[in-house]
PDB file of C-alpha atoms in Angstrom:
ATOM      1  CA  MET A   1      -0.005  -0.117   0.027  1.00  0.00           C
ATOM      2  CA  ALA A   2       1.514   3.280  -1.078  1.00  0.00           C
ATOM      3  CA  ARG A   3       1.993   5.787   1.710  1.00  0.00           C
ATOM      4  CA  ARG A   4       0.994   9.497   1.449  1.00  0.00           C
ATOM      5  CA  LYS A   5       3.605  12.102   1.318  1.00  0.00           C
ATOM      6  CA  SER A   6       3.962  14.261   4.419  1.00  0.00           C
ATOM      7  CA  VAL A   7       1.640  17.077   4.409  1.00  0.00           C
ATOM      8  CA  ASN A   8       2.799  19.288   7.206  1.00  0.00           C
ATOM      9  CA  PHE A   9       4.856  21.616   5.155  1.00  0.00           C
ATOM     10  CA  ILE A  10       3.668  25.340   5.646  1.00  0.00           C
ATOM     11  CA  ARG A  11       4.519  27.705   3.169  1.00  0.00           C
ATOM     12  CA  ASP A  12       5.506  31.267   4.553  1.00  0.00           C
ATOM     13  CA  ILE A  13       3.473  33.902   2.944  1.00  0.00           C
ATOM     14  CA  GLY A  14       5.011  36.727   4.652  1.00  0.00           C
ATOM     15  CA  VAL A  15       3.230  39.956   5.612  1.00  0.00           C
ATOM     16  CA  ASP A  16       1.138  42.417   3.427  1.00  0.00           C
ATOM     17  CA  PRO A  17       3.314  45.658   2.552  1.00  0.00           C
ATOM     18  CA  ARG A  18       0.886  48.240   3.781  1.00  0.00           C
ATOM     19  CA  TYR A  19      -0.440  46.809   7.155  1.00  0.00           C
ATOM     20  CA  GLY A  20       2.443  44.423   7.928  1.00  0.00           C
ATOM     21  CA  SER A  21      -0.069  41.849   8.705  1.00  0.00           C
ATOM     22  CA  ARG A  22      -0.081  38.145   8.112  1.00  0.00           C
ATOM     23  CA  ALA A  23      -3.717  37.730   8.587  1.00  0.00           C
ATOM     24  CA  ILE A  24      -4.405  40.387   5.800  1.00  0.00           C
ATOM     25  CA  ALA A  25      -1.856  38.817   3.409  1.00  0.00           C
ATOM     26  CA  LYS A  26      -3.674  35.431   3.911  1.00  0.00           C
ATOM     27  CA  LEU A  27      -7.227  37.207   3.405  1.00  0.00           C
ATOM     28  CA  ILE A  28      -5.659  38.733   0.093  1.00  0.00           C
ATOM     29  CA  ASN A  29      -4.708  35.196  -1.017  1.00  0.00           C
ATOM     30  CA  VAL A  30      -8.261  33.868  -0.335  1.00  0.00           C
ATOM     31  CA  VAL A  31      -9.741  36.920  -2.112  1.00  0.00           C
ATOM     32  CA  MET A  32      -7.448  36.308  -5.128  1.00  0.00           C
ATOM     33  CA  TRP A  33      -8.949  34.638  -8.304  1.00  0.00           C
ATOM     34  CA  ARG A  34      -7.233  33.307 -11.137  1.00  0.00           C
ATOM     35  CA  GLY A  35      -3.818  34.681  -9.848  1.00  0.00           C
ATOM     36  CA  LYS A  36      -4.854  38.282  -9.916  1.00  0.00           C
ATOM     37  CA  LYS A  37      -3.111  39.359  -6.798  1.00  0.00           C
ATOM     38  CA  ASN A  38      -2.925  43.087  -7.408  1.00  0.00           C
ATOM     39  CA  VAL A  39      -6.934  42.982  -7.858  1.00  0.00           C
ATOM     40  CA  ALA A  40      -7.181  41.085  -4.600  1.00  0.00           C
ATOM     41  CA  ARG A  41      -4.867  43.455  -2.927  1.00  0.00           C
ATOM     42  CA  ASN A  42      -6.964  46.572  -4.212  1.00  0.00           C
ATOM     43  CA  ILE A  43     -10.239  44.962  -2.981  1.00  0.00           C
ATOM     44  CA  VAL A  44      -8.856  44.200   0.518  1.00  0.00           C
ATOM     45  CA  TYR A  45      -7.316  47.672   0.660  1.00  0.00           C
ATOM     46  CA  GLU A  46     -10.576  49.306  -0.429  1.00  0.00           C
ATOM     47  CA  ALA A  47     -12.531  47.381   2.302  1.00  0.00           C
ATOM     48  CA  LEU A  48      -9.826  48.281   5.063  1.00  0.00           C
ATOM     49  CA  GLU A  49      -9.934  51.829   3.794  1.00  0.00           C
ATOM     50  CA  ILE A  50     -13.721  52.059   4.036  1.00  0.00           C
ATOM     51  CA  ILE A  51     -13.486  50.593   7.601  1.00  0.00           C
ATOM     52  CA  GLU A  52     -10.699  53.155   8.516  1.00  0.00           C
ATOM     53  CA  ARG A  53     -13.135  55.898   7.413  1.00  0.00           C
ATOM     54  CA  LYS A  54     -15.845  54.439   9.585  1.00  0.00           C
ATOM     55  CA  ALA A  55     -13.704  53.706  12.567  1.00  0.00           C
ATOM     56  CA  GLY A  56     -11.304  56.652  12.519  1.00  0.00           C
ATOM     57  CA  ASP A  57      -7.709  55.434  11.943  1.00  0.00           C
ATOM     58  CA  LYS A  58      -5.619  52.575  10.898  1.00  0.00           C
ATOM     59  CA  ASP A  59      -5.038  50.970  14.236  1.00  0.00           C
ATOM     60  CA  LYS A  60      -8.965  50.834  14.949  1.00  0.00           C
ATOM     61  CA  ALA A  61      -9.469  49.364  11.440  1.00  0.00           C
ATOM     62  CA  MET A  62      -6.979  46.626  12.269  1.00  0.00           C
ATOM     63  CA  LYS A  63      -8.775  45.955  15.642  1.00  0.00           C
ATOM     64  CA  VAL A  64     -12.147  45.681  13.886  1.00  0.00           C
ATOM     65  CA  PHE A  65     -10.646  43.273  11.298  1.00  0.00           C
ATOM     66  CA  GLU A  66      -9.101  41.225  14.081  1.00  0.00           C
ATOM     67  CA  ARG A  67     -12.350  41.227  16.146  1.00  0.00           C
ATOM     68  CA  ALA A  68     -14.388  40.157  13.032  1.00  0.00           C
ATOM     69  CA  LEU A  69     -12.010  37.182  12.513  1.00  0.00           C
ATOM     70  CA  GLU A  70     -12.352  36.122  16.183  1.00  0.00           C
ATOM     71  CA  GLN A  71     -16.144  36.339  15.874  1.00  0.00           C
ATOM     72  CA  ILE A  72     -16.037  33.983  12.706  1.00  0.00           C
ATOM     73  CA  ARG A  73     -13.389  31.503  13.757  1.00  0.00           C
ATOM     74  CA  PRO A  74     -14.958  28.004  14.720  1.00  0.00           C
ATOM     75  CA  ALA A  75     -13.925  26.079  17.792  1.00  0.00           C
ATOM     76  CA  ILE A  76     -15.493  22.680  16.791  1.00  0.00           C
ATOM     77  CA  GLU A  77     -16.840  21.303  13.469  1.00  0.00           C
ATOM     78  CA  VAL A  78     -18.150  17.919  12.343  1.00  0.00           C
ATOM     79  CA  ARG A  79     -16.386  15.473  10.237  1.00  0.00           C
ATOM     80  CA  PRO A  80     -17.996  12.494   8.248  1.00  0.00           C
ATOM     81  CA  ARG A  81     -16.679   9.253   9.337  1.00  0.00           C
ATOM     82  CA  ARG A  82     -17.983   5.760   8.103  1.00  0.00           C
ATOM     83  CA  VAL A  83     -18.833   3.112  10.641  1.00  0.00           C
ATOM     84  CA  GLY A  84     -20.355  -0.113   9.732  1.00  0.00           C
ATOM     85  CA  GLY A  85     -21.918   1.074   6.670  1.00  0.00           C
ATOM     86  CA  SER A  86     -23.307   4.084   7.959  1.00  0.00           C
ATOM     87  CA  VAL A  87     -21.792   7.688   7.911  1.00  0.00           C
ATOM     88  CA  TYR A  88     -21.904   9.678  11.150  1.00  0.00           C
ATOM     89  CA  GLN A  89     -20.963  13.202  11.527  1.00  0.00           C
ATOM     90  CA  ILE A  90     -18.351  13.362  14.282  1.00  0.00           C
ATOM     91  CA  PRO A  91     -17.566  16.553  16.067  1.00  0.00           C
ATOM     92  CA  GLY A  92     -14.229  17.535  16.735  1.00  0.00           C
ATOM     93  CA  GLU A  93     -11.926  20.413  17.736  1.00  0.00           C
ATOM     94  CA  VAL A  94     -10.586  22.642  14.964  1.00  0.00           C
ATOM     95  CA  SER A  95      -7.000  23.238  14.620  1.00  0.00           C
ATOM     96  CA  GLU A  96      -5.689  26.927  14.670  1.00  0.00           C
ATOM     97  CA  ARG A  97      -4.547  26.895  11.010  1.00  0.00           C
ATOM     98  CA  ARG A  98      -7.995  25.289   9.846  1.00  0.00           C
ATOM     99  CA  ALA A  99      -9.924  27.705  11.944  1.00  0.00           C
ATOM    100  CA  GLU A 100      -8.204  30.677  10.328  1.00  0.00           C
ATOM    101  CA  SER A 101      -8.514  29.218   6.815  1.00  0.00           C
ATOM    102  CA  LEU A 102     -12.280  28.617   7.460  1.00  0.00           C
ATOM    103  CA  SER A 103     -13.020  31.965   8.833  1.00  0.00           C
ATOM    104  CA  ASN A 104     -11.279  33.579   5.700  1.00  0.00           C
ATOM    105  CA  ARG A 105     -13.103  31.509   3.273  1.00  0.00           C
ATOM    106  CA  TRP A 106     -16.535  32.173   5.079  1.00  0.00           C
ATOM    107  CA  LEU A 107     -15.978  35.768   5.151  1.00  0.00           C
ATOM    108  CA  VAL A 108     -15.050  35.968   1.361  1.00  0.00           C
ATOM    109  CA  ALA A 109     -18.010  33.734   0.445  1.00  0.00           C
ATOM    110  CA  SER A 110     -20.472  35.928   2.459  1.00  0.00           C
ATOM    111  CA  SER A 111     -19.195  39.080   1.132  1.00  0.00           C
ATOM    112  CA  ALA A 112     -19.639  37.899  -2.532  1.00  0.00           C
ATOM    113  CA  LYS A 113     -23.310  37.136  -1.676  1.00  0.00           C
ATOM    114  CA  ARG A 114     -23.891  40.661  -0.499  1.00  0.00           C
ATOM    115  CA  ARG A 115     -25.653  43.281  -2.783  1.00  0.00           C
ATOM    116  CA  ASP A 116     -23.335  46.380  -2.461  1.00  0.00           C
ATOM    117  CA  LYS A 117     -21.610  47.941  -5.527  1.00  0.00           C
ATOM    118  CA  THR A 118     -18.095  46.678  -5.452  1.00  0.00           C
ATOM    119  CA  MET A 119     -16.252  43.662  -3.737  1.00  0.00           C
ATOM    120  CA  GLY A 120     -14.311  46.035  -1.576  1.00  0.00           C
ATOM    121  CA  MET A 121     -17.612  47.594  -0.033  1.00  0.00           C
ATOM    122  CA  ARG A 122     -19.145  44.053   0.263  1.00  0.00           C
ATOM    123  CA  LEU A 123     -15.928  43.059   2.201  1.00  0.00           C
ATOM    124  CA  ALA A 124     -15.843  46.019   4.359  1.00  0.00           C
ATOM    125  CA  HIS A 125     -19.669  45.816   5.135  1.00  0.00           C
ATOM    126  CA  GLU A 126     -19.220  42.106   6.036  1.00  0.00           C
ATOM    127  CA  ILE A 127     -16.125  42.664   8.296  1.00  0.00           C
ATOM    128  CA  LEU A 128     -18.106  45.454  10.098  1.00  0.00           C
ATOM    129  CA  ASP A 129     -21.076  43.125  10.503  1.00  0.00           C
ATOM    130  CA  ALA A 130     -18.717  40.189  11.795  1.00  0.00           C
ATOM    131  CA  SER A 131     -17.019  42.342  14.338  1.00  0.00           C
ATOM    132  CA  GLU A 132     -20.491  43.186  15.775  1.00  0.00           C
ATOM    133  CA  GLY A 133     -21.575  39.566  15.806  1.00  0.00           C
ATOM    134  CA  ARG A 134     -23.847  39.500  13.027  1.00  0.00           C
ATOM    135  CA  GLY A 135     -23.870  38.754   9.327  1.00  0.00           C
ATOM    136  CA  ASP A 136     -23.612  35.812   7.204  1.00  0.00           C
ATOM    137  CA  ALA A 137     -20.140  34.922   8.219  1.00  0.00           C
ATOM    138  CA  VAL A 138     -20.985  34.614  11.980  1.00  0.00           C
ATOM    139  CA  LYS A 139     -24.287  32.650  11.229  1.00  0.00           C
ATOM    140  CA  LYS A 140     -22.156  29.988   9.388  1.00  0.00           C
ATOM    141  CA  ARG A 141     -19.942  29.752  12.438  1.00  0.00           C
ATOM    142  CA  ILE A 142     -23.176  29.328  14.606  1.00  0.00           C
ATOM    143  CA  ASP A 143     -24.612  26.660  12.238  1.00  0.00           C
ATOM    144  CA  VAL A 144     -21.473  24.741  12.127  1.00  0.00           C
ATOM    145  CA  GLN A 145     -21.420  24.662  15.964  1.00  0.00           C
ATOM    146  CA  LYS A 146     -25.168  23.824  16.162  1.00  0.00           C
ATOM    147  CA  MET A 147     -24.566  20.738  13.906  1.00  0.00           C
ATOM    148  CA  ALA A 148     -21.648  19.754  16.200  1.00  0.00           C
ATOM    149  CA  GLU A 149     -23.799  20.120  19.297  1.00  0.00           C
ATOM    150  CA  ALA A 150     -26.567  18.118  17.682  1.00  0.00           C
ATOM    151  CA  ASN A 151     -24.333  15.354  16.710  1.00  0.00           C
ATOM    152  CA  ARG A 152     -22.662  15.115  20.238  1.00  0.00           C
ATOM    153  CA  ALA A 153     -23.823  11.517  20.789  1.00  0.00           C
ATOM    154  CA  PHE A 154     -21.593  10.506  18.172  1.00  0.00           C
ATOM    155  CA  SER A 155     -18.394  11.812  19.601  1.00  0.00           C
ATOM    156  CA  HIS A 156     -17.391   8.396  20.885  1.00  0.00           C
ATOM    157  CA  TYR A 157     -16.642   7.332  17.238  1.00  0.00           C
ATOM    158  CA  ALA A 158     -13.775   9.878  17.211  1.00  0.00           C
ATOM    159  CA  TRP A 159     -10.685   8.037  17.456  1.00  0.00           C
TER     160      TRP A 159
END
């Protein structure tokens, strides 16, 4: 039986040039589509500029962004596991890296569904909503946690 290659290599993506933040660099990479990194940077920076105008300064905008990510980040999730011909949804803790990538993915997906004019405005409004504990991305985290809570009876299958 062929063994899988090691998957624990983590590529260093560095920090973004304007804010010096690894989290924003990660968000830029999630927003990026078809390799258009400058377009993705412009979208994220436009969103952060809108937040800066509403919050007051650069530091407050970063705090709003970090608070939004904290609100979206899941603690537990369910994973399917096949046991005796049936597939059970097994709740389990989420690693730090996976929680970060899920929160970024949910933030961008829920921003894309909004009806604002540009993607930058959509992202800004979703970040502002998430920092206050509302919005589609926060709802997604709550749904995932409710699903895990509902399937707690199957947690003994987690091995």
